[in-house]
Structure formats: C-alpha cells, structure tokens
Tab-separated table of N, CA and C in Angstrom:
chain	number	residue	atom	x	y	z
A	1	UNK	N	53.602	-11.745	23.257
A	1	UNK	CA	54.001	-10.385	22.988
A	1	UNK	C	55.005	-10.412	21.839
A	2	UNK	N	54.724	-10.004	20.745
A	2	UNK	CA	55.496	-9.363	19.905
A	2	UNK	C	56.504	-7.792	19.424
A	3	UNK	N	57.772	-7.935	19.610
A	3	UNK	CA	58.425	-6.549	19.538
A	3	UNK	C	58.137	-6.401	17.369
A	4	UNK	N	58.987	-5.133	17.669
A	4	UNK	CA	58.200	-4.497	16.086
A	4	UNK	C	59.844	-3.564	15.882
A	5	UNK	N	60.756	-4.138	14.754
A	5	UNK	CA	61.715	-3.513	14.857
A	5	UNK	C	61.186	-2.041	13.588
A	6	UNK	N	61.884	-1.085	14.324
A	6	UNK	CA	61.174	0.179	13.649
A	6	UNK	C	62.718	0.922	12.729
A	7	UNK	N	63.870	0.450	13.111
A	7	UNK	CA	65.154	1.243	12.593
A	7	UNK	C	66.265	0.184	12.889
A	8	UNK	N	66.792	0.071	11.741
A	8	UNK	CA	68.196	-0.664	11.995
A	8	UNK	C	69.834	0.136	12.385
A	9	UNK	N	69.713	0.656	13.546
A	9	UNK	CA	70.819	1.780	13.778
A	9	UNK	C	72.151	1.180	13.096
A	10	UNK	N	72.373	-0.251	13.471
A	10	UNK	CA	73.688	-0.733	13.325
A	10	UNK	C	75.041	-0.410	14.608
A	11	UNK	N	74.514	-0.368	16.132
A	11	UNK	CA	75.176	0.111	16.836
A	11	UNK	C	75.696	-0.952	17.163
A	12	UNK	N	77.310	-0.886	17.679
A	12	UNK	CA	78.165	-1.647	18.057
A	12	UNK	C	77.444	-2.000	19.132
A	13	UNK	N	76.875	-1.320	20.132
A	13	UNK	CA	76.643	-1.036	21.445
A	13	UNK	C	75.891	-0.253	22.083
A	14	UNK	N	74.515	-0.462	20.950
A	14	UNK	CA	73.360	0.347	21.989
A	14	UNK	C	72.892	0.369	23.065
A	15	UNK	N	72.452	1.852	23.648
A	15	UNK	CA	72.208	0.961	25.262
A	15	UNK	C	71.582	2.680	25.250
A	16	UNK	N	70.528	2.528	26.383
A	16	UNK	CA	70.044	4.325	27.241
A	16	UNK	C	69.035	4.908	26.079
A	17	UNK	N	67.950	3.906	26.807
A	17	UNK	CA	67.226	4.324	25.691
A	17	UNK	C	65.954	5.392	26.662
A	18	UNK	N	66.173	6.570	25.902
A	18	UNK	CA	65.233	7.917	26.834
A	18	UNK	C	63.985	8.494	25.869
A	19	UNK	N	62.650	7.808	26.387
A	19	UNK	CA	61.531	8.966	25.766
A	19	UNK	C	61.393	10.457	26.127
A	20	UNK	N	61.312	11.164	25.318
A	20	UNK	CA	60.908	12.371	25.856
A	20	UNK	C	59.544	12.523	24.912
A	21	UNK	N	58.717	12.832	26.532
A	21	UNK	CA	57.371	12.891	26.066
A	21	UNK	C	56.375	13.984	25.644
A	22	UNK	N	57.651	15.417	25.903
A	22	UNK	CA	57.076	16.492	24.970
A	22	UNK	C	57.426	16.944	23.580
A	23	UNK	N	58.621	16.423	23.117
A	23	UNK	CA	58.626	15.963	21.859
A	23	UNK	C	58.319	14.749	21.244
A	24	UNK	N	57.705	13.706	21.993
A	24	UNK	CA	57.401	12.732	21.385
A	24	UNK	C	58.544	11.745	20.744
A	25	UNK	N	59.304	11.654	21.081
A	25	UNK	CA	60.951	11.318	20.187
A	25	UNK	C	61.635	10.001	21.449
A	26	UNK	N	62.388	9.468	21.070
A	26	UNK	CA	63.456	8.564	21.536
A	26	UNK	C	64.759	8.629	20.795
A	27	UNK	N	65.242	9.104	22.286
A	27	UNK	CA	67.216	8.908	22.072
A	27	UNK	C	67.639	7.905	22.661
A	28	UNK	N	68.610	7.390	21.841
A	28	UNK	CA	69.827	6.348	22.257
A	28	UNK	C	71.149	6.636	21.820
A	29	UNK	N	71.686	6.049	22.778
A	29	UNK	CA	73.436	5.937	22.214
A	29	UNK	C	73.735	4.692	21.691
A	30	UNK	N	75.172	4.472	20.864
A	30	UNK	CA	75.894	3.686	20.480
A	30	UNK	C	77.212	4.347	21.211
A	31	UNK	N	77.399	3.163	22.552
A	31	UNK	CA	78.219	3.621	23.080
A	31	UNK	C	79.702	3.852	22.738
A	32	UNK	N	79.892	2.815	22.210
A	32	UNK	CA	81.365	2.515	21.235
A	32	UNK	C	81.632	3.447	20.135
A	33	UNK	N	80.556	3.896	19.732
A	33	UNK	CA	80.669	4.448	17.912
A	33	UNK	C	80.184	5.524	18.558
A	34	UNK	N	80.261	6.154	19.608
A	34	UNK	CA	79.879	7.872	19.978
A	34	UNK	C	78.851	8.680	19.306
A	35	UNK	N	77.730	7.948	19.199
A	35	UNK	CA	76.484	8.295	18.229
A	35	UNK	C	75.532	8.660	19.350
A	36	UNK	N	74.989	9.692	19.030
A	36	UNK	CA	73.654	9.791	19.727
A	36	UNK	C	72.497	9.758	18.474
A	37	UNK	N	71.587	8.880	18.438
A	37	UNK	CA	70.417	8.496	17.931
A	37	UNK	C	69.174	9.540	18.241
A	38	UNK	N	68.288	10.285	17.419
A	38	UNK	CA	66.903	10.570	17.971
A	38	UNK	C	65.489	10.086	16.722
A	39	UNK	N	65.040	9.430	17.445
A	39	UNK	CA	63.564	9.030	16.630
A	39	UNK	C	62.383	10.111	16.854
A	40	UNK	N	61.789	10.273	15.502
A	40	UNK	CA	60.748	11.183	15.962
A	40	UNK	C	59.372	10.218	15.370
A	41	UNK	N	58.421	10.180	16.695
A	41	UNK	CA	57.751	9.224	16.192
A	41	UNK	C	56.433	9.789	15.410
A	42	UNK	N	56.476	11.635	15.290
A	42	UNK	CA	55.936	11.956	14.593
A	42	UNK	C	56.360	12.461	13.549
A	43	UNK	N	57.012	12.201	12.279
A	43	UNK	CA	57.165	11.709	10.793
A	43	UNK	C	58.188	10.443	10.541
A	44	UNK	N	58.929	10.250	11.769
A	44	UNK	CA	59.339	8.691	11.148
A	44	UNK	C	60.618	8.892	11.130
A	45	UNK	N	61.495	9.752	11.076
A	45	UNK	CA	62.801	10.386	10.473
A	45	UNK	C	63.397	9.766	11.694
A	46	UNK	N	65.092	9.606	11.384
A	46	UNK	CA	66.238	9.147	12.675
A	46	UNK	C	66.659	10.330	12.409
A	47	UNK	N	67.577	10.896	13.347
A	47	UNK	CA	68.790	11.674	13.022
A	47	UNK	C	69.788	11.200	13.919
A	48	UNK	N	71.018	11.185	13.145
A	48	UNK	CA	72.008	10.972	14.066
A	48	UNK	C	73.471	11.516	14.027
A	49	UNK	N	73.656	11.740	15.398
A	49	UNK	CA	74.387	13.145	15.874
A	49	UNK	C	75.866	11.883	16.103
A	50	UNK	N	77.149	12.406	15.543
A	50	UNK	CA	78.226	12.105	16.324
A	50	UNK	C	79.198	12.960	16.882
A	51	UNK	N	79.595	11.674	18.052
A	51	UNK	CA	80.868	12.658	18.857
A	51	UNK	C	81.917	11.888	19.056
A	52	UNK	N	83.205	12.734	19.270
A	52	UNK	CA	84.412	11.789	19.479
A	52	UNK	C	84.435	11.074	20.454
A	53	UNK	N	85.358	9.940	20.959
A	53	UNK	CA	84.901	9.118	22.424
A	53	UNK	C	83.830	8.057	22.070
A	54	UNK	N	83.908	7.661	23.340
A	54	UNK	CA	82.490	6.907	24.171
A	54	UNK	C	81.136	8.017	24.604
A	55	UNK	N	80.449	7.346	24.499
A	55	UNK	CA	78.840	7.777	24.793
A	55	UNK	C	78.184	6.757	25.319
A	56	UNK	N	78.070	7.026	26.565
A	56	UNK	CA	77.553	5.792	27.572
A	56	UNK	C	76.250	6.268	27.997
A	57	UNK	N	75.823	7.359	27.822
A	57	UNK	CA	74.367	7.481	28.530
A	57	UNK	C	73.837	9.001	28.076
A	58	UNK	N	72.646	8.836	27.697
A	58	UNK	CA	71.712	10.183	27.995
A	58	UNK	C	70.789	10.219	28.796
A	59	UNK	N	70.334	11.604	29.581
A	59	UNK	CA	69.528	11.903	30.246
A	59	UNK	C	68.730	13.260	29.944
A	60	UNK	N	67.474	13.102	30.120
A	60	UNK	CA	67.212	14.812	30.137
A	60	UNK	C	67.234	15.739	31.669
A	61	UNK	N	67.451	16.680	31.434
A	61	UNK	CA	67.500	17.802	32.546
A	61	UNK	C	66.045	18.316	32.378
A	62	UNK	N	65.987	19.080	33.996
A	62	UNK	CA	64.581	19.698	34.250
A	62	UNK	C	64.111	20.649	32.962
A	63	UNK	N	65.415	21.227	32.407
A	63	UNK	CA	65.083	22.362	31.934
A	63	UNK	C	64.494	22.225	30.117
A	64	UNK	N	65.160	21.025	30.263
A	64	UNK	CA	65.131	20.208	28.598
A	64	UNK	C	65.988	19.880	27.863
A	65	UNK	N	67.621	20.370	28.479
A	65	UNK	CA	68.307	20.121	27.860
A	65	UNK	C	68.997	18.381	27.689
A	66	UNK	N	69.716	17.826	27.138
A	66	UNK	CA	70.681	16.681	27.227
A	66	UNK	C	71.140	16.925	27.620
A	67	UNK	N	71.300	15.983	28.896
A	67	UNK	CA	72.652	15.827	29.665
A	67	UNK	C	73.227	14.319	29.024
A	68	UNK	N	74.692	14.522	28.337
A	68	UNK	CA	75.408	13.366	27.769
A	68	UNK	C	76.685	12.653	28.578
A	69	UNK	N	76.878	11.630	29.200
A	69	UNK	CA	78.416	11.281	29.541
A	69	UNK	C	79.123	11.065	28.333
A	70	UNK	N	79.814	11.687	28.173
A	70	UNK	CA	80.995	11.690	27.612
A	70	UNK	C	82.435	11.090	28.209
A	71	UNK	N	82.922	10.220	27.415
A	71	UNK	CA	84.166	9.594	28.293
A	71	UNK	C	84.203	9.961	29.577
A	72	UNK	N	84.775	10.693	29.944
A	72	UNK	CA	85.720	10.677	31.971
A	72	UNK	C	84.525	12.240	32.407
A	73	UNK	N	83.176	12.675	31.477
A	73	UNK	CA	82.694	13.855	31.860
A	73	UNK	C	81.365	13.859	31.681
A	74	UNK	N	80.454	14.593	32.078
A	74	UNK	CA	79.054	15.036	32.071
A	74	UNK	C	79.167	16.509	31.093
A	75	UNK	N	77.975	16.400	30.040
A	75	UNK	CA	77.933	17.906	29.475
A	75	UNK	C	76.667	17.900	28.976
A	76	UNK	N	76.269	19.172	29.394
A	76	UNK	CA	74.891	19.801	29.042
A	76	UNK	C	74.879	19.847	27.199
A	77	UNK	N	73.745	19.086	26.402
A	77	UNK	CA	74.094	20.077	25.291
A	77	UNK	C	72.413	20.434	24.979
A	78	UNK	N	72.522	21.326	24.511
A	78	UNK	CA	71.336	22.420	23.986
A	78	UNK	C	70.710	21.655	22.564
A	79	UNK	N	69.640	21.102	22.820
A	79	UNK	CA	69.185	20.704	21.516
A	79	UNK	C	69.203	21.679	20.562
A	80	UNK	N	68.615	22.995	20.918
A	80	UNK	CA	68.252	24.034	19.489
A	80	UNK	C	69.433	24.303	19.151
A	81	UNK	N	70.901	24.830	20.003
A	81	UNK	CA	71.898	25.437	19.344
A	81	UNK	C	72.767	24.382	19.111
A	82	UNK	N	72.979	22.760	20.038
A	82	UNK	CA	73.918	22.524	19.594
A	82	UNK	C	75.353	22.752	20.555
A	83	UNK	N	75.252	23.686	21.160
A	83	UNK	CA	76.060	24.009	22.075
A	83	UNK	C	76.129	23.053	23.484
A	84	UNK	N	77.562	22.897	23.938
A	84	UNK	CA	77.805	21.950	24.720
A	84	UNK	C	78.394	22.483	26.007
A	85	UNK	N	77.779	22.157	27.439
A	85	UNK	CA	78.139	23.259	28.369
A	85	UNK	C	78.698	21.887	29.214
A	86	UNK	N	80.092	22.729	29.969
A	86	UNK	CA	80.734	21.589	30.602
A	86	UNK	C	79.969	21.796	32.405
C-alpha cells in the first residue's frame, strides 16, 4: 500500500481528520497553530481558516454545522456565515 501526499499544510500538530461526504471536502486542525484546514477534493483548493488558542478537534453536527474545541470550550461555527455560537 502506498499513501499519496496531496498538500503540505506545515502543521506543528495535525491531528482530526473529518470527511464530509456532502461536500466532498476534508477538515483538519493544526492543533498548536489554531488552524482549521479544508480540502475540496472537487477543484483541489486548501483553505485555511485561523483562530486564536489551541484547536484540538473538529466535528460535524446533525445539522451541518462545525462543531470546534477551542481551548477550555466547544463552539458551533456556521460554515456559510462564519459565525461562532457558544
């Protein structure tokens, strides 16, 4: 078995790596460097989102949103707006 490196993030401390399979995409964090990562594996593009702190984990919610730990907290954030619900 051969792996296939596709992006060189450069994370201190990647880790939580989440497909979502109705956008087709993969998020990760860099836990140290408070980055959230998203791959879209349909055109190829990274984007990457930062926040102050640690970023130890993503998850998605039923509804679609990110759920992010943030240092000592859990927060909803809204992919389309951006907005972060405690």
């Amino acid at each position: 078995m051969n792996g296939d490196h596709f992006y060189s993030s450069q994370c201190t401390l990647g880790e939580s790596p989440l497909f979502d399979q109705k956008e087709n995409c993969l998020y990760w964090v860099d836990i140290e460097g408070g980055k959230l990562f998203r791959f879209d594996f349909q055109d190829g593009l990274v984007k990457t989102y930062l926040f102050r702190g640690r970023l130890p984990l993503v998850l998605l919610s039923q509804k679609g949103d990110l759920i992010l730990a943030r240092d000592n907290r859990l927060v909803s954030l809204d992919r389309i707006s951006g907005k972060e619900e405690f």
